Short mmCIF file of C-alpha atoms in Angstrom, two decimals:
data_model
loop_
_atom_site.label_atom_id
_atom_site.label_comp_id
_atom_site.label_asym_id
_atom_site.label_seq_id
_atom_site.Cartn_x
_atom_site.Cartn_y
_atom_site.Cartn_z
CA MET R 1 77.70 157.02 69.03
CA SER R 2 81.19 155.69 68.34
CA GLU R 3 83.57 154.97 71.19
CA SER R 4 85.88 157.79 70.16
CA TRP R 5 83.19 160.42 70.75
CA LYS R 6 83.24 159.54 74.45
CA PHE R 7 86.49 161.51 74.63
CA PRO R 8 86.14 165.25 75.33
CA VAL R 9 86.79 166.40 71.76
CA SER R 10 84.36 168.96 70.43
CA PRO R 11 82.79 170.36 68.32
CA ARG R 12 81.93 167.44 66.07
CA ASP R 13 83.08 169.19 62.91
CA ALA R 14 85.01 167.82 59.95
CA CYS R 15 88.37 168.69 61.51
CA ASN R 16 87.71 166.79 64.71
CA ARG R 17 86.23 163.86 62.83
CA ALA R 18 89.44 163.70 60.81
CA LEU R 19 91.48 163.95 64.02
CA LEU R 20 89.65 161.07 65.67
CA GLY R 21 89.77 159.03 62.49
CA ASN R 22 93.54 159.18 62.82
CA VAL R 23 94.19 158.99 66.55
CA HIS R 24 91.28 156.82 67.74
CA PRO R 25 89.47 155.28 64.76
CA PRO R 26 85.89 154.41 65.77
CA GLU R 27 85.92 151.07 63.92
CA TRP R 28 89.36 149.94 65.07
CA ARG R 29 89.82 146.23 65.77
CA ASN R 30 92.69 145.16 67.96
CA PRO R 31 94.99 142.51 66.45
CA ASP R 32 95.59 139.06 67.85
CA PRO R 33 98.64 139.23 70.12
CA GLN R 34 101.97 137.67 69.21
CA PRO R 35 103.20 134.91 71.53
CA ILE R 36 105.71 137.37 73.00
CA TYR R 37 106.90 140.89 72.21
CA ASN R 38 110.35 142.39 72.41
CA LEU R 39 108.68 145.54 73.68
CA VAL R 40 105.22 146.46 74.93
CA VAL R 41 104.66 150.20 75.15
CA ILE R 42 101.82 151.57 77.30
CA GLY R 43 100.79 155.03 76.16
CA ALA R 44 100.93 156.58 72.70
CA GLY R 45 102.05 160.09 73.57
CA THR R 46 105.46 161.34 72.51
CA ALA R 47 107.50 158.95 74.67
CA GLY R 48 105.41 155.95 73.67
CA LEU R 49 105.30 156.76 69.97
CA ILE R 50 109.07 157.29 69.75
CA SER R 51 109.73 154.11 71.75
CA ALA R 52 107.44 152.04 69.55
CA ALA R 53 108.56 153.49 66.21
CA GLY R 54 112.25 153.39 67.09
CA ALA R 55 112.17 149.80 68.35
CA ALA R 56 110.09 148.56 65.42
CA GLY R 57 112.44 150.30 62.98
CA LEU R 58 115.32 148.30 64.46
CA GLY R 59 113.51 145.00 63.94
CA ALA R 60 111.79 144.52 67.30
CA LYS R 61 108.30 143.07 67.57
CA VAL R 62 106.37 145.85 69.30
CA ALA R 63 102.91 146.23 70.78
CA LEU R 64 101.60 149.73 71.53
CA VAL R 65 98.61 150.31 73.84
CA GLU R 66 96.60 153.54 74.02
CA ARG R 67 93.39 154.08 75.99
CA HIS R 68 92.66 157.58 74.76
CA LEU R 69 94.04 159.54 71.76
CA MET R 70 97.27 158.72 69.96
CA GLY R 71 99.62 161.67 69.98
CA GLY R 72 98.97 162.28 73.65
CA ASP R 73 98.89 165.73 75.18
CA CYS R 74 101.28 167.32 72.69
CA LEU R 75 99.13 166.74 69.63
CA ASN R 76 95.67 166.91 71.14
CA VAL R 77 95.66 169.33 74.08
CA GLY R 78 99.18 170.72 74.35
CA CYS R 79 101.90 171.94 72.01
CA VAL R 80 100.06 171.80 68.69
CA PRO R 81 96.79 173.53 69.62
CA SER R 82 98.38 175.99 72.05
CA LYS R 83 101.03 177.18 69.60
CA SER R 84 98.41 177.50 66.85
CA LEU R 85 96.37 179.71 69.18
CA ILE R 86 99.44 181.69 70.25
CA ARG R 87 100.39 182.38 66.63
CA SER R 88 96.95 183.87 65.93
CA ALA R 89 97.21 185.93 69.11
CA ARG R 90 100.65 187.25 68.13
CA LEU R 91 99.35 188.26 64.73
CA ALA R 92 96.44 190.06 66.39
CA THR R 93 98.94 192.11 68.39
CA GLU R 94 101.06 192.80 65.31
CA MET R 95 97.96 194.08 63.53
CA LYS R 96 97.16 196.31 66.48
CA LYS R 97 100.72 197.71 66.46
CA ALA R 98 100.80 198.25 62.71
CA ALA R 99 100.98 202.04 63.11
CA GLU R 100 104.34 201.66 64.86
CA PHE R 101 105.66 200.22 61.59
CA GLY R 102 104.10 202.87 59.38
CA LEU R 103 101.14 200.74 58.38
CA THR R 104 97.38 200.76 58.88
CA GLY R 105 96.19 197.91 61.07
CA GLY R 106 93.16 197.06 63.11
CA ASP R 107 91.86 195.45 66.27
CA VAL R 108 90.74 191.86 66.59
CA ARG R 109 86.96 191.41 66.60
CA GLN R 110 84.80 189.19 68.78
CA ASP R 111 83.65 187.18 65.76
CA ASP R 112 87.26 186.36 64.77
CA PHE R 113 87.64 183.83 67.56
CA PRO R 114 85.56 181.01 66.00
CA ARG R 115 87.75 181.18 62.88
CA VAL R 116 90.90 181.17 65.01
CA MET R 117 89.72 177.97 66.69
CA GLN R 118 88.68 176.42 63.38
CA ARG R 119 92.23 177.02 62.11
CA LEU R 120 93.59 175.39 65.27
CA ARG R 121 91.44 172.30 64.73
CA ARG R 122 92.45 172.09 61.07
CA ILE R 123 96.17 172.24 61.84
CA ARG R 124 95.80 169.62 64.58
CA ALA R 125 93.91 167.29 62.26
CA GLU R 126 96.54 167.65 59.52
CA ILE R 127 99.43 166.97 61.88
CA SER R 128 97.62 163.99 63.42
CA ARG R 129 98.41 161.89 60.34
CA HIS R 130 101.96 161.47 61.65
CA ASP R 131 100.64 159.88 64.87
CA SER R 132 97.80 157.92 63.28
CA ALA R 133 96.79 154.39 64.10
CA SER R 134 96.97 153.35 60.47
CA ARG R 135 100.51 154.68 60.05
CA TYR R 136 101.81 152.79 63.07
CA ARG R 137 100.15 149.58 61.92
CA ASP R 138 100.67 149.74 58.16
CA GLU R 139 103.93 151.66 57.75
CA LEU R 140 105.80 150.89 60.96
CA GLY R 141 104.59 147.35 61.64
CA VAL R 142 103.48 147.99 65.22
CA ASP R 143 100.63 145.98 66.78
CA LEU R 144 98.33 148.70 68.07
CA PHE R 145 95.81 147.97 70.82
CA LEU R 146 93.23 150.60 71.74
CA GLY R 147 92.01 150.11 75.29
CA GLU R 148 93.00 150.06 78.95
CA ALA R 149 96.26 148.28 79.78
CA THR R 150 96.67 146.65 83.19
CA PHE R 151 99.59 144.60 84.35
CA CYS R 152 98.70 141.02 85.19
CA GLY R 153 102.19 140.00 86.23
CA PRO R 154 105.83 141.03 85.97
CA ASP R 155 106.00 140.20 82.26
CA ALA R 156 102.48 140.65 80.88
CA VAL R 157 99.70 143.18 80.44
CA GLU R 158 96.05 142.69 79.58
CA VAL R 159 94.10 144.81 77.08
CA GLY R 160 90.46 144.14 76.27
CA GLY R 161 90.66 140.55 77.50
CA LYS R 162 93.85 139.82 75.53
CA GLN R 163 97.17 139.16 77.22
CA LEU R 164 100.38 140.64 75.86
CA ARG R 165 103.57 139.00 77.09
CA PHE R 166 106.84 140.87 76.82
CA LYS R 167 110.56 140.67 77.26
CA LYS R 168 110.64 144.38 78.05
CA ALA R 169 107.98 147.03 78.55
CA VAL R 170 107.83 150.82 78.66
CA ILE R 171 105.34 152.80 80.73
CA ALA R 172 104.68 156.06 78.90
CA THR R 173 101.28 157.07 80.23
CA GLY R 174 101.99 160.80 80.50
CA ALA R 175 100.32 163.23 82.89
CA SER R 176 97.01 165.02 83.34
CA ALA R 177 95.97 168.49 84.41
CA VAL R 178 95.95 169.00 88.17
CA HIS R 179 92.58 169.92 89.67
CA PRO R 180 93.50 171.92 92.79
CA ARG R 181 91.46 171.56 95.96
CA ILE R 182 89.72 174.91 95.97
CA GLU R 183 86.37 175.17 97.69
CA GLY R 184 83.54 175.25 95.16
CA LEU R 185 85.73 174.68 92.10
CA ALA R 186 84.27 171.35 91.02
CA ASP R 187 80.67 172.53 91.40
CA THR R 188 81.32 175.82 89.62
CA GLY R 189 83.02 174.28 86.60
CA PHE R 190 86.31 175.23 84.99
CA LEU R 191 88.57 174.76 82.00
CA THR R 192 92.03 173.20 81.79
CA ASN R 193 94.35 172.79 78.83
CA GLU R 194 92.47 169.53 78.20
CA THR R 195 89.19 171.34 77.52
CA VAL R 196 90.01 174.96 76.65
CA PHE R 197 90.67 174.13 73.00
CA ASN R 198 87.09 172.93 72.63
CA LEU R 199 85.87 176.54 72.91
CA THR R 200 84.18 178.02 69.86
CA GLU R 201 83.20 181.37 71.38
CA LEU R 202 85.54 183.81 73.10
CA PRO R 203 84.83 184.22 76.83
CA ARG R 204 84.51 187.96 77.42
CA GLN R 205 86.05 187.63 80.88
CA LEU R 206 88.55 184.89 81.74
CA ILE R 207 90.08 184.22 85.14
CA VAL R 208 93.31 182.21 84.99
CA VAL R 209 94.40 180.48 88.19
CA GLY R 210 98.07 179.55 87.97
CA GLY R 211 101.09 181.44 86.67
CA GLY R 212 103.13 178.55 85.35
CA PRO R 213 103.87 178.03 81.64
CA ILE R 214 100.34 176.93 80.68
CA GLY R 215 98.60 179.68 82.64
CA CYS R 216 100.91 182.42 81.34
CA GLU R 217 100.79 181.34 77.70
CA LEU R 218 97.01 181.06 77.57
CA ALA R 219 96.35 184.19 79.65
CA GLN R 220 98.30 186.30 77.18
CA ALA R 221 96.80 184.59 74.13
CA PHE R 222 93.21 185.09 75.25
CA ARG R 223 93.89 188.70 76.19
CA ARG R 224 95.33 189.40 72.76
CA LEU R 225 92.30 187.80 71.13
CA GLY R 226 89.98 190.19 72.95
CA ALA R 227 89.10 188.72 76.34
CA ASP R 228 89.38 190.61 79.62
CA VAL R 229 91.85 188.46 81.57
CA SER R 230 92.87 188.28 85.22
CA ILE R 231 95.65 185.94 86.31
CA VAL R 232 96.17 184.76 89.88
CA GLN R 233 99.45 183.23 91.03
CA HIS R 234 100.47 182.24 94.57
CA SER R 235 104.06 183.42 93.99
CA ARG R 236 105.77 185.21 91.12
CA PHE R 237 105.20 184.09 87.54
CA LEU R 238 107.20 181.05 86.45
CA PRO R 239 108.76 180.61 89.90
CA ARG R 240 111.41 178.19 88.65
CA GLU R 241 112.73 180.69 86.10
CA ASP R 242 115.23 183.53 86.47
CA PRO R 243 113.58 186.28 88.57
CA ASP R 244 114.60 188.91 85.99
CA ALA R 245 112.69 186.97 83.35
CA SER R 246 109.60 186.67 85.55
CA ALA R 247 109.68 190.39 86.27
CA ILE R 248 109.72 191.24 82.56
CA LEU R 249 106.72 188.99 81.96
CA ALA R 250 104.76 190.64 84.79
CA ARG R 251 105.43 194.08 83.31
CA VAL R 252 104.40 192.95 79.83
CA PHE R 253 101.15 191.44 81.12
CA GLU R 254 100.21 194.62 82.96
CA ARG R 255 101.04 196.73 79.92
CA GLU R 256 98.82 194.54 77.75
CA GLY R 257 95.90 195.01 80.12
CA ILE R 258 95.97 191.71 82.00
CA ARG R 259 94.97 192.07 85.63
CA VAL R 260 97.92 190.59 87.52
CA LEU R 261 97.60 189.31 91.10
CA LEU R 262 100.89 187.86 92.31
CA ASP R 263 101.49 186.38 95.76
CA ALA R 264 97.74 185.75 95.92
CA ASP R 265 95.84 182.77 97.34
CA THR R 266 92.63 181.44 95.80
CA LYS R 267 90.14 180.78 98.62
CA LEU R 268 86.78 180.08 97.03
CA VAL R 269 85.06 179.63 93.67
CA ARG R 270 81.32 180.03 93.20
CA ARG R 271 78.55 180.86 90.77
CA GLN R 272 76.72 184.13 91.25
CA GLY R 273 73.89 185.20 88.97
CA GLY R 274 74.95 183.00 86.08
CA ARG R 275 78.61 184.06 86.30
CA ARG R 276 81.66 182.61 87.98
CA GLN R 277 83.45 184.29 90.85
CA VAL R 278 86.89 183.63 92.31
CA ILE R 279 87.63 184.98 95.78
CA VAL R 280 91.34 185.57 96.34
CA THR R 281 93.42 186.96 99.18
CA HIS R 282 95.80 189.59 97.85
CA ASN R 283 97.83 192.13 99.83
CA GLY R 284 96.09 191.00 102.99
CA GLN R 285 92.57 191.61 101.66
CA ASP R 286 89.90 189.48 100.03
CA GLU R 287 89.05 190.39 96.47
CA ILE R 288 86.33 189.09 94.14
CA LEU R 289 87.15 188.36 90.49
CA GLU R 290 84.23 187.76 88.15
CA GLY R 291 84.20 186.14 84.73
CA GLU R 292 82.49 183.89 82.23
CA GLN R 293 85.12 181.16 82.45
CA ILE R 294 87.83 179.97 84.84
CA LEU R 295 90.98 178.39 83.43
CA ILE R 296 93.07 176.30 85.80
CA GLY R 297 96.78 176.11 85.00
CA ALA R 298 98.04 174.46 88.15
CA GLY R 299 100.47 171.99 86.62
CA ARG R 300 100.42 168.31 85.69
CA ALA R 301 100.19 165.09 87.68
CA PRO R 302 101.54 161.72 86.45
CA ASN R 303 99.08 159.11 85.19
CA VAL R 304 99.69 156.01 87.31
CA ASP R 305 96.19 154.95 88.36
CA GLY R 306 94.55 151.88 86.87
CA LEU R 307 97.73 150.20 85.66
CA ASN R 308 97.89 147.65 88.49
CA LEU R 309 101.57 148.45 88.94
CA ASP R 310 101.73 146.42 92.13
CA ALA R 311 101.13 143.24 90.14
CA ALA R 312 104.19 144.07 88.04
CA GLY R 313 106.37 144.91 91.03
CA VAL R 314 106.74 148.53 89.87
CA GLN R 315 107.18 151.15 92.57
CA TYR R 316 105.43 154.48 92.14
CA ASP R 317 104.32 157.58 93.99
CA PRO R 318 101.03 159.38 93.24
CA ARG R 319 102.81 162.73 92.99
CA ARG R 320 106.20 161.77 91.55
CA GLY R 321 104.86 159.05 89.29
CA VAL R 322 106.66 155.85 88.32
CA ILE R 323 109.96 155.66 90.17
CA VAL R 324 112.93 155.09 87.87
CA ASP R 325 116.71 155.08 88.15
CA ASP R 326 119.09 157.09 86.00
CA PHE R 327 118.70 154.50 83.22
CA LEU R 328 114.89 154.94 83.31
CA ARG R 329 114.53 151.43 84.70
CA THR R 330 111.80 150.72 87.26
CA SER R 331 111.99 148.42 90.28
CA ASN R 332 111.08 145.61 87.85
CA PRO R 333 114.18 145.24 85.62
CA ARG R 334 111.99 144.19 82.69
CA ILE R 335 110.04 147.45 82.78
CA TYR R 336 111.17 150.98 81.97
CA ALA R 337 109.34 154.31 81.97
CA ALA R 338 109.70 157.54 80.00
CA GLY R 339 108.06 160.92 79.73
CA ASP R 340 105.70 162.82 81.99
CA CYS R 341 104.70 159.76 84.04
CA CYS R 342 108.15 159.55 85.63
CA MET R 343 110.20 162.67 84.86
CA ALA R 344 110.39 166.16 86.34
CA TRP R 345 110.98 167.52 82.82
CA LYS R 346 107.46 167.54 81.41
CA PHE R 347 108.26 168.58 77.85
CA THR R 348 107.65 166.88 74.52
CA HIS R 349 111.32 167.05 73.58
CA ALA R 350 112.28 165.57 76.97
CA ALA R 351 109.91 162.65 76.38
CA ASP R 352 111.42 162.16 72.92
CA ALA R 353 114.97 162.12 74.31
CA ALA R 354 114.00 159.74 77.13
CA ALA R 355 112.37 157.31 74.70
CA ARG R 356 115.62 157.09 72.76
CA LEU R 357 117.45 156.24 75.99
CA VAL R 358 114.91 153.53 76.75
CA ILE R 359 115.42 151.86 73.37
CA GLN R 360 119.18 151.70 73.98
CA ASN R 361 118.91 150.52 77.56
CA ALA R 362 115.95 148.14 77.39
CA LEU R 363 116.67 146.37 74.10
CA PHE R 364 120.45 146.61 73.71
CA LYS R 365 121.73 146.59 77.30
CA GLY R 366 122.82 150.21 77.00
CA ARG R 367 123.92 152.42 79.88
CA ALA R 368 122.63 155.77 78.66
CA ARG R 369 121.85 158.07 81.60
CA LEU R 370 119.02 160.56 81.97
CA SER R 371 121.22 162.83 84.09
CA ARG R 372 123.62 163.37 81.19
CA LEU R 373 121.01 165.00 78.99
CA ILE R 374 121.32 168.74 78.42
CA MET R 375 117.70 169.84 78.49
CA PRO R 376 116.54 173.22 77.19
CA TRP R 377 112.99 174.47 77.53
CA CYS R 378 110.88 177.44 76.59
CA THR R 379 107.70 179.18 77.73
CA TYR R 380 105.98 180.59 74.64
CA THR R 381 104.77 183.90 75.96
CA ASP R 382 105.73 187.09 74.15
CA PRO R 383 108.57 187.58 74.82
CA GLU R 384 109.48 183.92 75.08
CA ILE R 385 111.50 182.70 78.06
CA ALA R 386 114.00 179.91 77.35
CA HIS R 387 116.55 178.25 79.58
CA VAL R 388 119.14 175.49 79.62
CA GLY R 389 121.50 174.23 82.32
CA LEU R 390 122.03 175.82 85.73
CA TYR R 391 120.53 178.95 87.17
CA GLU R 392 122.66 181.24 89.33
CA TYR R 393 120.93 179.94 92.46
CA ASP R 394 121.65 176.33 91.37
CA ALA R 395 125.34 177.09 91.11
CA ALA R 396 125.34 178.86 94.49
CA GLU R 397 123.67 175.86 96.15
CA ARG R 398 126.36 173.58 94.70
CA GLY R 399 129.17 175.88 95.80
CA VAL R 400 130.24 176.57 92.20
CA GLU R 401 131.77 180.00 91.63
CA THR R 402 130.51 181.63 88.44
CA ASP R 403 130.69 184.64 86.17
CA THR R 404 127.61 186.00 84.41
CA PHE R 405 127.55 187.76 81.06
CA ARG R 406 124.44 189.61 79.95
CA VAL R 407 123.36 191.50 76.83
CA GLU R 408 120.09 193.42 76.50
CA MET R 409 118.00 192.77 73.40
CA ALA R 410 117.46 196.53 73.18
CA ASP R 411 121.14 196.82 72.18
CA ILE R 412 120.74 194.45 69.21
CA ASP R 413 120.19 196.18 65.87
CA ARG R 414 117.83 193.57 64.45
CA ALA R 415 115.71 193.56 67.60
CA GLN R 416 115.32 197.31 67.24
CA ALA R 417 114.35 196.97 63.58
CA ASP R 418 111.84 194.26 64.48
CA GLY R 419 110.35 196.24 67.35
CA GLN R 420 111.22 193.35 69.69
CA THR R 421 113.58 194.92 72.19
CA GLU R 422 112.11 193.38 75.35
CA GLY R 423 114.44 190.89 77.02
CA PHE R 424 118.05 189.81 77.42
CA VAL R 425 120.56 187.01 76.99
CA LYS R 426 122.26 185.87 80.17
CA VAL R 427 124.99 183.19 80.14
CA LEU R 428 126.50 181.61 83.25
CA VAL R 429 130.07 180.24 83.10
CA ARG R 430 132.39 178.65 85.60
CA LYS R 431 134.42 181.45 87.15
CA GLY R 432 137.62 182.25 85.30
CA THR R 433 136.73 180.00 82.33
CA ASP R 434 134.50 180.09 79.25
CA ARG R 435 132.74 176.83 80.17
CA ILE R 436 128.99 177.37 79.85
CA LEU R 437 126.97 176.16 82.84
CA GLY R 438 123.59 177.58 81.84
CA ALA R 439 121.74 180.33 80.03
CA THR R 440 118.46 182.21 80.11
CA ILE R 441 117.14 184.03 77.05
CA VAL R 442 114.16 186.37 77.08
CA SER R 443 113.27 187.49 73.58
CA ALA R 444 110.66 187.17 70.86
CA HIS R 445 112.59 184.17 69.48
CA ALA R 446 114.16 182.74 72.63
CA GLY R 447 112.98 179.21 71.83
CA GLU R 448 114.95 179.26 68.58
CA MET R 449 118.01 180.98 70.07
CA ILE R 450 118.51 178.67 73.06
CA SER R 451 119.46 175.75 70.81
CA GLU R 452 122.81 177.36 69.96
CA ILE R 453 123.69 177.34 73.65
CA SER R 454 122.46 173.76 74.03
CA VAL R 455 124.61 172.58 71.13
CA ALA R 456 127.63 174.38 72.55
CA MET R 457 127.11 172.74 75.94
CA ALA R 458 126.62 169.29 74.39
CA ALA R 459 129.82 169.71 72.39
CA ASN R 460 131.77 171.11 75.37
CA ALA R 461 132.31 174.29 73.37
CA GLY R 462 132.68 177.45 75.42
CA LEU R 463 132.10 181.13 74.85
CA LYS R 464 135.41 181.42 72.97
CA THR R 465 133.98 179.09 70.32
CA LEU R 466 130.72 181.05 70.10
CA SER R 467 132.70 184.24 69.69
CA ALA R 468 134.75 182.71 66.87
CA ALA R 469 131.64 181.53 65.01
CA ILE R 470 130.42 184.04 62.42
CA HIS R 471 126.80 185.06 62.96
CA PRO R 472 124.94 186.65 60.05
CA TYR R 473 124.12 190.32 60.46
CA PRO R 474 121.52 191.52 61.24
CA THR R 475 119.91 188.77 63.26
CA GLN R 476 118.72 188.60 66.83
CA THR R 477 121.15 185.75 67.48
CA GLU R 478 123.86 188.40 67.35
CA ALA R 479 123.04 188.76 71.06
CA LEU R 480 124.73 185.39 71.63
CA LYS R 481 127.89 186.55 69.91
CA ARG R 482 127.81 189.77 71.93
CA VAL R 483 127.73 187.73 75.15
CA ALA R 484 130.67 185.67 73.94
CA ASP R 485 132.57 188.84 72.99
CA ALA R 486 131.93 190.18 76.50
CA TYR R 487 133.71 187.12 77.88
CA ASN R 488 136.64 187.64 75.50
CA ARG R 489 137.10 191.17 76.76
CA THR R 490 137.72 189.81 80.25
CA ARG R 491 140.74 187.96 78.90
CA LEU R 492 142.40 191.26 78.04
CA THR R 493 143.93 191.81 81.47
CA PRO R 494 146.01 194.94 82.20
CA THR R 495 149.19 192.89 81.91
CA ILE R 496 148.27 191.41 78.55
CA LYS R 497 147.11 194.79 77.28
CA LYS R 498 150.45 196.33 78.32
CA LEU R 499 152.40 193.56 76.54
CA LEU R 500 150.35 193.97 73.36
CA ALA R 501 150.82 197.73 73.38
CA GLY R 502 154.57 197.26 73.77
CA TRP R 503 154.67 194.84 70.85
CA LEU R 504 152.77 197.29 68.64
CA ARG R 505 155.13 200.15 69.63
CA TRP R 506 158.09 197.99 68.66
CA GLN R 507 156.48 197.28 65.25
CA ARG R 508 156.27 201.00 64.55
CA ARG R 509 160.05 201.44 64.71
#
């Protein structure tokens, strides 16, 4: 058995063989190290790949070390497979709702699921070419080392008995699924996002523990593909998001037939007669949930073990990860970090942006700051929930007075035509101005729509600018213009309106 098959990638079909041939080739031979590297990058997820490719493209001599699968979580167990699954699940719902659009549709069948997963594996394998070992070696000129990296001093790491010395290094080791301490969980067995995409048969009953982005996305997807789903969350869904957005998601889940238990505590997990049971406390009473599979979506924890960070003089915390300053520099000035191993923003695009800061700061003495990034994000449920900037409670905590402008998607013509009226656009501005402080969008295409707000914030353009921009009709992004128009109406004070009316009377003479 090749080394790559030790990783939890299954089934061993042509798609997964192609994947592993790209991201962890079984016959790979590590190169002989250069005397010294401009940059050694530990971890070949998004942050590591961008750091390595960007630095090499600028002429740096770069070594990249990966112990697992190139592409990291995003390619292998995150964005790519989950969004492939979600797209199939959305289509299943569209087929089911075909009669609402005057068409004849149909329900998803139990035997559709294996083909859905085969499509997922095919798409992942095709995309993996971009992150492949051969591309980084042959096209980008990066020295790629597959194996465990451990620091052996403040300016060197060891991989497979070979020492790599560096002028600068980047720790980009990512994060892993959290395994919560629930009695009986380990013995009973469970899925996480790192194993759920290995399924080839649909679990008839699925219990999802955790109502964060991963838990919510996968709970809805599996329900739409035909599973009976219960979801347990200790608070409300997506507790960091706008409460109005969370409330909409809860209503949608219940309408779609997902059993929703909010403000519930998971006490015990056990096997009973060949099935899995989860005992939760909900509304002051114990309740037993039963299913074929349990999916844990309890968040991510930074990967810091096994690196021997003490030898490098790098401070870290098991929960927070590698400790960095606003320039992404660690306590060792030679070493930087980027991505999920050190940042609260655990998103692919955040890791990408951080890697670009690291290249500037580590190699060219830049002073680019993490805190100056304007970071949008999206949870890909249906409707999607996207956000950028401050929430209303953030502004209140900072003592910033604000105005809020909101438009319902149900009032947008294109949303009505699309049958996608669930949701809203809410924009927060500094009181008395058009300066955008933050926005939340709940809509079928919120992830696409939020970028217009992000660009406006990055360019210091306010709602007056958004109002002046012509938006094609009919599109759902008209909701953004409607919000901006709502701000403009506040500028028409009684005094101004009286002056304008007087001017128009004078013109009629």
